[in-house]
Coordinates of C-alpha atoms in Angstrom, one line a residue:
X1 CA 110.1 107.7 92.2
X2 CA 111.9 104.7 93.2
X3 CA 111.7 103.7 96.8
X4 CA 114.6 102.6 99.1
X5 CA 114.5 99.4 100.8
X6 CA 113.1 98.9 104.2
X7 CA 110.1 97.6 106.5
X8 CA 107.2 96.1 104.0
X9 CA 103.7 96.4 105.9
X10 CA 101.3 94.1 104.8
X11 CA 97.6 95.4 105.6
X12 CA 94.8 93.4 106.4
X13 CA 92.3 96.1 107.0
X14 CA 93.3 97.3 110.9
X15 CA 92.8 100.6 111.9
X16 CA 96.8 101.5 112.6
X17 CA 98.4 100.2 109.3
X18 CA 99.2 103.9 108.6
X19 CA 100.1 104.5 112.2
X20 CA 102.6 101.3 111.9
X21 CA 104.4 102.6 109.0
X22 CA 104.3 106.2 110.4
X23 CA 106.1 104.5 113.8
X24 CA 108.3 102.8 111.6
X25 CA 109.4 106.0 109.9
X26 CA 110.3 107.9 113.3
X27 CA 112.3 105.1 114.4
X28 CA 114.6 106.2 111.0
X29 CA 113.9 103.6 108.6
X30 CA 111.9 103.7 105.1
X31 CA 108.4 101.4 105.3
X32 CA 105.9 100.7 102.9
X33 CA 102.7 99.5 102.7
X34 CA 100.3 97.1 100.4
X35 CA 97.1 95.1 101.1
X36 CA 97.5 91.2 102.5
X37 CA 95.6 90.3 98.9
X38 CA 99.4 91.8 96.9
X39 CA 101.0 88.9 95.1
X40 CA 104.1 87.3 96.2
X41 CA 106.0 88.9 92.7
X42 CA 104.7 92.3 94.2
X43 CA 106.0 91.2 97.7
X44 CA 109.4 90.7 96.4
X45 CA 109.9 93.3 93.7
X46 CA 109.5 95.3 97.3
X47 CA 113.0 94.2 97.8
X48 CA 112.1 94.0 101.8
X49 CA 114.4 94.0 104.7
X50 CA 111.8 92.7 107.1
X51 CA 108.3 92.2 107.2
X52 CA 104.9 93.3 109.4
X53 CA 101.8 92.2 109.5
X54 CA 99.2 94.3 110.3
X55 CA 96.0 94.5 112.9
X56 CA 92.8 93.7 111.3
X57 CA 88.8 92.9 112.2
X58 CA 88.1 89.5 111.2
X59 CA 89.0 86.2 113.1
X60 CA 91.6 84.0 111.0
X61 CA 88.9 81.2 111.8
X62 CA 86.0 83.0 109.5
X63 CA 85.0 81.5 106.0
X64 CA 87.0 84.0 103.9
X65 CA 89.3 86.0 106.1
X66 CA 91.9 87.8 105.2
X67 CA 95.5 85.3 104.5
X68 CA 98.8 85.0 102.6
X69 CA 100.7 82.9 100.9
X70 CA 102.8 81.0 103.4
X71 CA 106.0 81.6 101.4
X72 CA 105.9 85.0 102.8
X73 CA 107.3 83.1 105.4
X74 CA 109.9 81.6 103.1
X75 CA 111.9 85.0 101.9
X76 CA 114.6 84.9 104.4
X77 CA 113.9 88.1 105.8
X78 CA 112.1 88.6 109.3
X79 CA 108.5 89.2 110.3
X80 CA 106.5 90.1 112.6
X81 CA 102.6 89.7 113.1
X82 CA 100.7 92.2 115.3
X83 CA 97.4 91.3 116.6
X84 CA 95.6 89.5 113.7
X85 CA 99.1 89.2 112.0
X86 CA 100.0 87.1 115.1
X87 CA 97.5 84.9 114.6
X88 CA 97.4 84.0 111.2
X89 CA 101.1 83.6 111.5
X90 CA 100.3 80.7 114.3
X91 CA 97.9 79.3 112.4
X92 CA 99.8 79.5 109.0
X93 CA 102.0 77.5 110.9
X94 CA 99.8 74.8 112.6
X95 CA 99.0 76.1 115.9
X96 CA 95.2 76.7 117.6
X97 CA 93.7 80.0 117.8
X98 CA 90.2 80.1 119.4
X99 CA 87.9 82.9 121.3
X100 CA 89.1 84.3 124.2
X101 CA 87.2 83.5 127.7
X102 CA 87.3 86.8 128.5
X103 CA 88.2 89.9 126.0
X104 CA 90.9 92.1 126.5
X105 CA 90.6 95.7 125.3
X106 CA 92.5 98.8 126.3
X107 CA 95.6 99.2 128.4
X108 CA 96.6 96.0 129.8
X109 CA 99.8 94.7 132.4
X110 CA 101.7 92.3 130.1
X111 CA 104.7 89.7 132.0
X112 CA 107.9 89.7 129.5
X113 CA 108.9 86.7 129.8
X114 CA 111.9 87.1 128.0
X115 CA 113.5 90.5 127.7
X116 CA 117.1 89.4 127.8
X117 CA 117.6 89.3 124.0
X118 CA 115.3 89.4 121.0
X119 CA 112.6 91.2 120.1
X120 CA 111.3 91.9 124.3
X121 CA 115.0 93.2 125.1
X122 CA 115.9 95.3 127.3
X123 CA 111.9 95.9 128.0
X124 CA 110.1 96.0 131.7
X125 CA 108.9 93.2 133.5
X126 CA 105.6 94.3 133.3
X127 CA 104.5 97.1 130.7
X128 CA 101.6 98.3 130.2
X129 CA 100.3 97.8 126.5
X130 CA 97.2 98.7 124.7
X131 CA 95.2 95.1 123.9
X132 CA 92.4 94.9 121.5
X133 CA 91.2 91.4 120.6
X134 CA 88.8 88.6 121.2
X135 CA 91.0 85.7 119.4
X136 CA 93.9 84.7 120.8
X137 CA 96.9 82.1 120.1
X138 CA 96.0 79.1 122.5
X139 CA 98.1 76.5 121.0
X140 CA 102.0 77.2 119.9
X141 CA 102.9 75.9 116.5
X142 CA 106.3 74.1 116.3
X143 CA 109.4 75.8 116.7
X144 CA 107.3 78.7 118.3
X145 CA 107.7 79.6 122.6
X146 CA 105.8 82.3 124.3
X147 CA 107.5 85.1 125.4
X148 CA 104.9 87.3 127.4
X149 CA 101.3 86.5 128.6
X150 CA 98.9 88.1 130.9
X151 CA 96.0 86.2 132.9
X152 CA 93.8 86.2 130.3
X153 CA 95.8 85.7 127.5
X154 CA 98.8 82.9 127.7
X155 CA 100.5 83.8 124.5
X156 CA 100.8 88.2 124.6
X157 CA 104.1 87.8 122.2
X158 CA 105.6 84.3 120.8
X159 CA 108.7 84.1 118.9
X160 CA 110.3 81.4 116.8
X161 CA 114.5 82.8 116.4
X162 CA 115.8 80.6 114.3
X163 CA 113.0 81.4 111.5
X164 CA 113.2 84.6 112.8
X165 CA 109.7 84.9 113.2
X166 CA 107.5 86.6 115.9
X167 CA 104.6 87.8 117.1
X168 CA 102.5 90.2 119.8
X169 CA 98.7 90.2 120.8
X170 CA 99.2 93.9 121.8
X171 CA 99.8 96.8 119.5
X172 CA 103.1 98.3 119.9
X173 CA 102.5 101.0 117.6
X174 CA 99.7 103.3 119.8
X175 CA 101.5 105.5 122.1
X176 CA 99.5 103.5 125.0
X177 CA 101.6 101.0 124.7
X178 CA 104.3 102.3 127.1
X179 CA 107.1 100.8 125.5
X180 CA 105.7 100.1 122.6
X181 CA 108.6 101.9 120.2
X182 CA 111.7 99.8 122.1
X183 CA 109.8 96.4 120.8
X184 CA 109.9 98.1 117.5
X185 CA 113.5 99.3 117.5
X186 CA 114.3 95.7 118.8
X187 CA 112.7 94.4 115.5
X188 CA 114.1 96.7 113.6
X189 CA 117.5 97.9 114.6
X190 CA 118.3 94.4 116.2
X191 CA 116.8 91.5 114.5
X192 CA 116.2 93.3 111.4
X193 CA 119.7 95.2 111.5
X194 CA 118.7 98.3 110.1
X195 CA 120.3 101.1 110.8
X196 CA 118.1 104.7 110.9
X197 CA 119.1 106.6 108.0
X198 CA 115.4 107.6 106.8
X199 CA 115.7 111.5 106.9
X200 CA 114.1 114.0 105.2
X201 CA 117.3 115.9 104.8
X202 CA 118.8 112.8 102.4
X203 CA 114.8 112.4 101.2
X204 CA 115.2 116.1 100.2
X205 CA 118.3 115.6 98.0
X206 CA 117.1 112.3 96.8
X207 CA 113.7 113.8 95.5
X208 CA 115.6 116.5 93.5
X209 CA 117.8 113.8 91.3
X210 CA 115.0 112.0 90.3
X211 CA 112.7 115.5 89.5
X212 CA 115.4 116.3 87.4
X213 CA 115.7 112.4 85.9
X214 CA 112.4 112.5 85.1
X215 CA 111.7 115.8 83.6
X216 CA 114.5 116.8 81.8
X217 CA 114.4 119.9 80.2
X218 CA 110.6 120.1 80.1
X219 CA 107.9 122.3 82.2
X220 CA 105.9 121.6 85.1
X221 CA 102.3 122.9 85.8
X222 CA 101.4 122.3 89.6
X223 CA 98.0 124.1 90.9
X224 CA 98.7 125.2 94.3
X225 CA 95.7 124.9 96.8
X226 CA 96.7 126.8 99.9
X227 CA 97.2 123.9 101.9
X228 CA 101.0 122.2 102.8
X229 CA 101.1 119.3 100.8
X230 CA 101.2 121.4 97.3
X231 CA 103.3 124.4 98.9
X232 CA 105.6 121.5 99.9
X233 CA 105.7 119.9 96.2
X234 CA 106.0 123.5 94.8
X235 CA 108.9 124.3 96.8
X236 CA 110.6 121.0 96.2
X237 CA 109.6 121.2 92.1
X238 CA 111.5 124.7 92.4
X239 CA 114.9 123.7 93.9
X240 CA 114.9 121.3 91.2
X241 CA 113.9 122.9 88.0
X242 CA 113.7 127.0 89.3
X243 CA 111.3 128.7 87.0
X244 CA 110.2 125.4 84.6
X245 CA 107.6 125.0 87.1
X246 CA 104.3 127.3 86.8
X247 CA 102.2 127.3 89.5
X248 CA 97.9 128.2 89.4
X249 CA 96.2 129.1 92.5
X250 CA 92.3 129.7 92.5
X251 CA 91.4 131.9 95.5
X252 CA 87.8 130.0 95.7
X253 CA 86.5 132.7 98.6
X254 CA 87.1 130.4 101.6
X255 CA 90.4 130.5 102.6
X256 CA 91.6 131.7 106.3
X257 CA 92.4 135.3 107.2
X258 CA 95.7 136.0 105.5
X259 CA 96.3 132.5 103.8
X260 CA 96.1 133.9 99.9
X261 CA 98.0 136.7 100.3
X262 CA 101.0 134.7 102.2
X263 CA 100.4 132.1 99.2
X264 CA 101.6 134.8 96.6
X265 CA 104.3 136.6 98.7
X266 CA 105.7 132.7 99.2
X267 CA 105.8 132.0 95.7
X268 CA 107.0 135.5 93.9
X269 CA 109.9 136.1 96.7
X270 CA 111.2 133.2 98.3
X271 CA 110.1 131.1 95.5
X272 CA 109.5 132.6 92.2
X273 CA 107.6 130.3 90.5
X274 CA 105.4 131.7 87.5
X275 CA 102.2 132.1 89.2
X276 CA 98.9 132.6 87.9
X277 CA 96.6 133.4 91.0
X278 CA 93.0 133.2 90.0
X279 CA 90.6 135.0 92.3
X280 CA 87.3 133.2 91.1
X281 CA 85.1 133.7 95.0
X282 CA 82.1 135.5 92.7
X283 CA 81.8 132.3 91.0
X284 CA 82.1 129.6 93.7
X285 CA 79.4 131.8 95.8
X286 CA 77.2 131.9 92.7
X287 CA 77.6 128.1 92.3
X288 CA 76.5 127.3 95.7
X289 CA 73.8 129.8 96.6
X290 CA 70.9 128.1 98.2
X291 CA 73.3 125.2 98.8
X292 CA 72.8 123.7 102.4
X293 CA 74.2 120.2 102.4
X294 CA 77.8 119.9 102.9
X295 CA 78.6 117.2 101.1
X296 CA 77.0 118.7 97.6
X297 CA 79.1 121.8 98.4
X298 CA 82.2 119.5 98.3
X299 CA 81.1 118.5 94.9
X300 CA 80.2 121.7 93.6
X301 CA 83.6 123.4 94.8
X302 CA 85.4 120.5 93.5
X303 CA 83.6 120.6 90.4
X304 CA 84.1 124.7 89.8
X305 CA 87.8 123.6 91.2
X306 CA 88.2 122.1 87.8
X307 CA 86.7 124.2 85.4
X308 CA 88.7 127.3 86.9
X309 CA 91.9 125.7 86.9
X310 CA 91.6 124.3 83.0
X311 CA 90.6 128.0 81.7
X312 CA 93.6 129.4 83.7
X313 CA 95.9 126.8 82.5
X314 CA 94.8 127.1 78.7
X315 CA 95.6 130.7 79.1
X316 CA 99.0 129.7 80.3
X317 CA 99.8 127.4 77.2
X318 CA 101.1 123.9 77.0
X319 CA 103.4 122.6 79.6
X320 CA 105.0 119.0 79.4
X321 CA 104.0 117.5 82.9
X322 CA 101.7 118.0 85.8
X323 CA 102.2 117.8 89.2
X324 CA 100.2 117.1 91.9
X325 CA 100.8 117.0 95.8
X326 CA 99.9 113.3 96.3
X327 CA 100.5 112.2 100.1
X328 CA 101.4 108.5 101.4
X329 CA 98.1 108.1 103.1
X330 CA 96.4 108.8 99.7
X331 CA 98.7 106.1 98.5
X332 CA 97.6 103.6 100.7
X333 CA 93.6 104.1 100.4
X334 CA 93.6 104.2 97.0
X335 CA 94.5 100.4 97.7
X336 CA 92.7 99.9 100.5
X337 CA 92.0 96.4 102.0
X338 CA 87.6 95.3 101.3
X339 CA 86.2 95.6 104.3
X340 CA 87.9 98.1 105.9
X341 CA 86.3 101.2 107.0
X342 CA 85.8 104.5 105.0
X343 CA 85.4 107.4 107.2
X344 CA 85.4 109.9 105.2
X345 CA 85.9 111.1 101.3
X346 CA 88.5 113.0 99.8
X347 CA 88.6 116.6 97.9
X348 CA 90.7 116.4 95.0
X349 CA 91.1 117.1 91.6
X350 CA 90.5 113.4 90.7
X351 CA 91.3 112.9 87.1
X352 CA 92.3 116.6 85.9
X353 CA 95.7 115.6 84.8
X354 CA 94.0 113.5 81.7
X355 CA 91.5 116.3 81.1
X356 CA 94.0 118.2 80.7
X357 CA 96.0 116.3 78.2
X358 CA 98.9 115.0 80.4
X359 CA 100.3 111.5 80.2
X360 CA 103.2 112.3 82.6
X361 CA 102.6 113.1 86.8
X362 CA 104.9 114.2 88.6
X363 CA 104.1 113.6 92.5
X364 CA 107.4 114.4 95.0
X365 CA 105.7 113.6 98.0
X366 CA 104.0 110.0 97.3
X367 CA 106.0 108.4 99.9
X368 CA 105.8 110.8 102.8
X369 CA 103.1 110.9 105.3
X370 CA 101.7 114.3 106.7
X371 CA 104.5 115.3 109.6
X372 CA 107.0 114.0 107.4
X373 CA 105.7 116.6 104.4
X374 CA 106.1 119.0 107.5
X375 CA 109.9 118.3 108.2
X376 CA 110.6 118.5 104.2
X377 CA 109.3 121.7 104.2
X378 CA 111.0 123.4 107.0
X379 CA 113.9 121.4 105.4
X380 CA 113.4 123.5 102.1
X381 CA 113.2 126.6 103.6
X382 CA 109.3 127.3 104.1
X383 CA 108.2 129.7 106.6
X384 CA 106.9 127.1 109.9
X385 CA 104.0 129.4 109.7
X386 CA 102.7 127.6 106.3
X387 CA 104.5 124.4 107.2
X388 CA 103.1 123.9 110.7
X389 CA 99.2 125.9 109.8
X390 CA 96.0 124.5 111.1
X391 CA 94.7 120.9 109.1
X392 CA 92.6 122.7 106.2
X393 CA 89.8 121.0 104.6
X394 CA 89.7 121.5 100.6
X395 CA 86.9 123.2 100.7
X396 CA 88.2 125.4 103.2
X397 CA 85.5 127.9 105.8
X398 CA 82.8 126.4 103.3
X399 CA 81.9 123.6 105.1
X400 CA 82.9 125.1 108.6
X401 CA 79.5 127.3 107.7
X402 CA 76.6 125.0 108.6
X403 CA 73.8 125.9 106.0
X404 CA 73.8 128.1 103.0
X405 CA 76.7 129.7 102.5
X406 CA 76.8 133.8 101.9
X407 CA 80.1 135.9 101.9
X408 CA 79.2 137.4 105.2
X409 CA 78.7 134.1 107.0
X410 CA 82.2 133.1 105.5
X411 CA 83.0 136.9 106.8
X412 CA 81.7 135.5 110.4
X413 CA 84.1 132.7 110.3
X414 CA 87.2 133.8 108.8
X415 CA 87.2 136.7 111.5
X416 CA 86.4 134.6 114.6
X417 CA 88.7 131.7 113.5
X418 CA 91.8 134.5 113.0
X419 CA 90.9 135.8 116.5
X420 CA 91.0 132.3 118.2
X421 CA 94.4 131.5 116.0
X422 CA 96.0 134.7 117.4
X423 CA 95.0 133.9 121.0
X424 CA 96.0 130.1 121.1
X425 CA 99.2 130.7 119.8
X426 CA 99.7 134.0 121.9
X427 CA 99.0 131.7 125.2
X428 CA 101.5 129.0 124.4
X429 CA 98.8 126.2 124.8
X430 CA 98.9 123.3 122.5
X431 CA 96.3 122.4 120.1
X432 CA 96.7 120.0 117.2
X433 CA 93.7 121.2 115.7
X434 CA 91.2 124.5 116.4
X435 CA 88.9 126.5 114.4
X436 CA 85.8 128.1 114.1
X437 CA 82.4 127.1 112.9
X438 CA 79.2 129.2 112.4
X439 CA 76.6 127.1 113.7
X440 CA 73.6 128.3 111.3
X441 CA 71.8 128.9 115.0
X442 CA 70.9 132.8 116.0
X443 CA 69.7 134.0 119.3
X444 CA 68.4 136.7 121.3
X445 CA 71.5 138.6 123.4
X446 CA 71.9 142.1 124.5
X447 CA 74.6 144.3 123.6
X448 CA 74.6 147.8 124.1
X449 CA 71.5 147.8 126.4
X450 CA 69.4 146.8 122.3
X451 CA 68.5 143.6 121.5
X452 CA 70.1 141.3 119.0
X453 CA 69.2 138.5 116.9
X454 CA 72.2 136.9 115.8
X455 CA 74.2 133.5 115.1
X456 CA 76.3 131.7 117.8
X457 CA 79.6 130.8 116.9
X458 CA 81.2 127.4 118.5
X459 CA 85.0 126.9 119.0
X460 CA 86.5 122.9 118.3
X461 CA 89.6 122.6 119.6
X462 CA 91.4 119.1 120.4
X463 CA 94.3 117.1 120.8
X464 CA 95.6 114.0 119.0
X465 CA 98.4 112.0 118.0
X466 CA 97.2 110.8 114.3
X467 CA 93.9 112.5 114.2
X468 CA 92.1 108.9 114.3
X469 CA 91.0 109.4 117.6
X470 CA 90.7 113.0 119.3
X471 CA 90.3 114.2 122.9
X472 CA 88.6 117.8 123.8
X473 CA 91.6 120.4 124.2
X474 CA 91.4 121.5 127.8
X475 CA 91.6 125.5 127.4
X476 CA 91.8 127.5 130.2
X477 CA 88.3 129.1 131.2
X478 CA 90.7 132.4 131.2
X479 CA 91.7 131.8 127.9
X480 CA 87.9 131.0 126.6
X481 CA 86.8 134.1 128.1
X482 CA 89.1 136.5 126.3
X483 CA 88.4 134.9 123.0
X484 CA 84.6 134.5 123.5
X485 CA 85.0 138.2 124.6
X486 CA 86.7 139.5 121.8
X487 CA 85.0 137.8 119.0
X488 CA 81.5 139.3 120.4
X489 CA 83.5 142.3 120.7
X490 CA 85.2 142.6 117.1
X491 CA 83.2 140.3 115.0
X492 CA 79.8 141.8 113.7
X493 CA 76.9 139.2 113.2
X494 CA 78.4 137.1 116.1
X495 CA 76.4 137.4 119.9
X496 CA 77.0 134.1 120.9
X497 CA 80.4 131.8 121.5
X498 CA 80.3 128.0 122.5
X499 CA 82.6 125.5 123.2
X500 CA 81.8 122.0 121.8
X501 CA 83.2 119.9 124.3
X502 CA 83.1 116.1 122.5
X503 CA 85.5 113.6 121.8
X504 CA 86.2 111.7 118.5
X505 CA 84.6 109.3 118.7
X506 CA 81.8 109.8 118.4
X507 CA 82.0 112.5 116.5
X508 CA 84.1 113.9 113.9
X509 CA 86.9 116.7 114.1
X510 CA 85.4 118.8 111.7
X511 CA 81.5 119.5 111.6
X512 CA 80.3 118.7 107.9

């Protein structure tokens, strides 16, 4: 799908790229993003209305660390460096970067210096902004003046307008930066001169001519995994083609209270796709029996995945193209910069499409992130129910069971998990993620004046802005106490409920 022009985010390995471009986004323009190690043709075919370069780990000083080629600076559009991007644009240019006598981290007091035009306009005095660096820009290069400092650092933002060039030691793009999106409109809207027409209303429209460009009078097979990102694509495939598209869904055993039958209703009434819904739970449960480490059960789910969906679609016959619910963040990994971090792998059907014989993919969402995939959904006409459901691992409640995996321990889960879900969302607290896990620990209780032996279930529940970082959701003990009381209550198996109280970092959202 051809991209429309807008902010081009060069990434040299730092931990917000995603979160720039996501920023960028809400602010109503179109961004993009490829690794600093893209060549100067790729740069350009772009077609880019400004540039930004990213955050990143290394020092520009170290034998090997991550650069461009200078004529970046040369395409007559404007940039702007954050953090590392600052300093390799200073000493692109000829000025002195050195370590720090004393590192800055966290939320800082930064002086504007200059906030009477240009990129600090209209901005506080002093603003707090979130600082994370132990180089700094010591030495301006020519044509460059400082435009914000603290005591540590002398140079917090530096700007060179008649190159139209500029910098900032802070990140403007994490929501502790206090004013963090004004700098950003300022580069976009005023030195940029953008205007905010990214929408997924006119994405929507957009994404329906080119569906139809590209497959014609042919067929569409899509497999549909539960989740938003395919429901999304499926919805979109169907305004543009109606019933060309046919749609599988394997019911692998593990989905949430619910979420298989709302997947059908969905896609027979409000879209009536040809569906083939495979319930195939015997065999996943077969595959993994005696299974116990989480990451094998990823493999073996994603494996049977596979296998499932290639006998359902042979029974189905030929169809022209496949379709797949491909994200922007997938995007963006899949040409990740070396030596940034992986956290975590992904499940996906990897190369099924070429298994299966298809030369042509069809993937409507590639340029969307996740709360954008959201917005075109509700756009389309999705229930928010689907649209705005709890983040879902692929291998769904299987890996939210610690140990071997057994239809009654997914039993266990899937019935305490819809218990907390109804009394969340009946409170009116906000989450941005909670579920369920079965621990794999039993213990002695007393219910009923008998003993029991039975497992403890624990409750995650926390808040975040981009799920990179996470922070414990602070549930009322009244709220606790009612859920704890009615899953002991209702849930058989279950004598014990606890709350895992810990940030990520250090550990992860999910469990496995």
């Amino acid at each position: 799908m051809n991209q429309p022009r807008g902010i081009l985010i060069l990434d040299f390995g730092g931990q917000y790229t995603q979160l720039i471009a996501r920023r960028v986004r809400e602010c109503g323009v179109y961004s993009s993003v490829l690794p600093c190690s893209a060549q100067l043709e790729a740069i350009r075919q772009e077609e880019p209305l400004g540039i930004i370069l990213s955050g990143g780990p290394a020092s520009v000083l170290d034998e090997g660390a991550p650069t461009i080629d200078p004529a970046v600076f040369g395409l007559g559009v404007p940039v702007l460096g954050i953090c590392y991007g600052m300093q390799l644009m200073a000493h692109l240019h000829g000025g002195t970067v050195e370590r720090g006598q004393q590192r800055e981290y966290g939320r800082t007091l930064v002086t504007m210096d200059e906030t009477s035009t240009g990129l600090l306009q209209g901005m506080s005095a002093q603003s707090v902004c979130w600082m994370s660096h132990t180089w700094q820009v010591t030495g301006l290069p020519d044509g460059f003046v400082s435009i914000a400092h603290t005591p540590n650092c002398p140079v917090a933002a530096m700007a060179n307008p008649g190159r139209q060039l500029y910098g900032v030691q802070f990140h403007p793009e994490v929501t502790h930066s206090e004013e963090g999106t004004r700098l950003l409109e300022n580069f976009l809207h005023r030195i940029c001169q953008l205007t905010s027409d990214w929408t997924m209303e006119a994405y929507a429209g957009r994404a329906i001519a080119q569906i139809r460009q590209q497959v014609g009078d042919g067929t569409v097979l899509l497999g549909l995994s539960g989740g938003v990102d395919s429901a999304v694509a499926a919805a979109l495939l169907y305004r543009a083609i109606g019933r060309r598209l046919t749609c599988v869904y394997v019911d692998h055993g593990f989905m949430r209270a619910g979420e298989s039958d709302q997947v059908v209703d969905i896609f027979t009434k409000t879209f009536p796709v040809e569906l083939k819904a495979v319930d195939a739970s015997q065999r996943f449960f077969t595959a993994l029996s005696g299974v116990t480490d989480p990451e094998q059960k990823r493999k073996i789910i994603g494996r049977e995945f596979v296998e499932v969906f290639k006998q359902a679609s042979a029974e189905l016959g030929k169809r022209d193209h496949f379709a797949q619910g491909t994200i922007y963040p997938d995007v963006i990994e899949s040409g990740s910069v070396k030596g940034s971090a992986v956290i975590k792998s992904h499940h996906n059907v990897g190369g099924l499409p070429g298994e299966l014989g298809f030369t042509s993919l069809v993937e409507p969402l590639r340029m969307l992130f996740k709360d954008e995939v959201r917005k075109l959904g509700l756009t389309l006409g999705l229930p928010e129910s689907l649209v705005y459901r709890q983040p879902f691992p692929g291998p769904g409640l299987a890996i939210r069971v610690i140990g071997e995996l057994t239809p009654e321990k997914v039993r266990i889960v899937r019935e305490s998990d819809r218990i907390l879900r109804e009394e969340i969302e009946a409170s009116g607290i906000r989450a941005s993620q909670y579920f369920t896990v079965l621990t794999g620990a039993k213990s002695v209780g007393v219910m009923g004046d008998e003993r029991t032996y039975a497992y403890a279930v624990a409750i995650r529940a926390v808040t975040t802005d981009d799920f990179m970082t996470a922070d414990v959701a602070r549930l009322p003990y009244e709220l606790l106490d009612k859920i704890s009381a009615r899953i002991i209550g209702e849930v058989s198996g279950c004598n014990r409920v606890l709350y895992d109280v810990t940030t990520k970092p250090p550990a992860s959202i999910e469990w496995e």
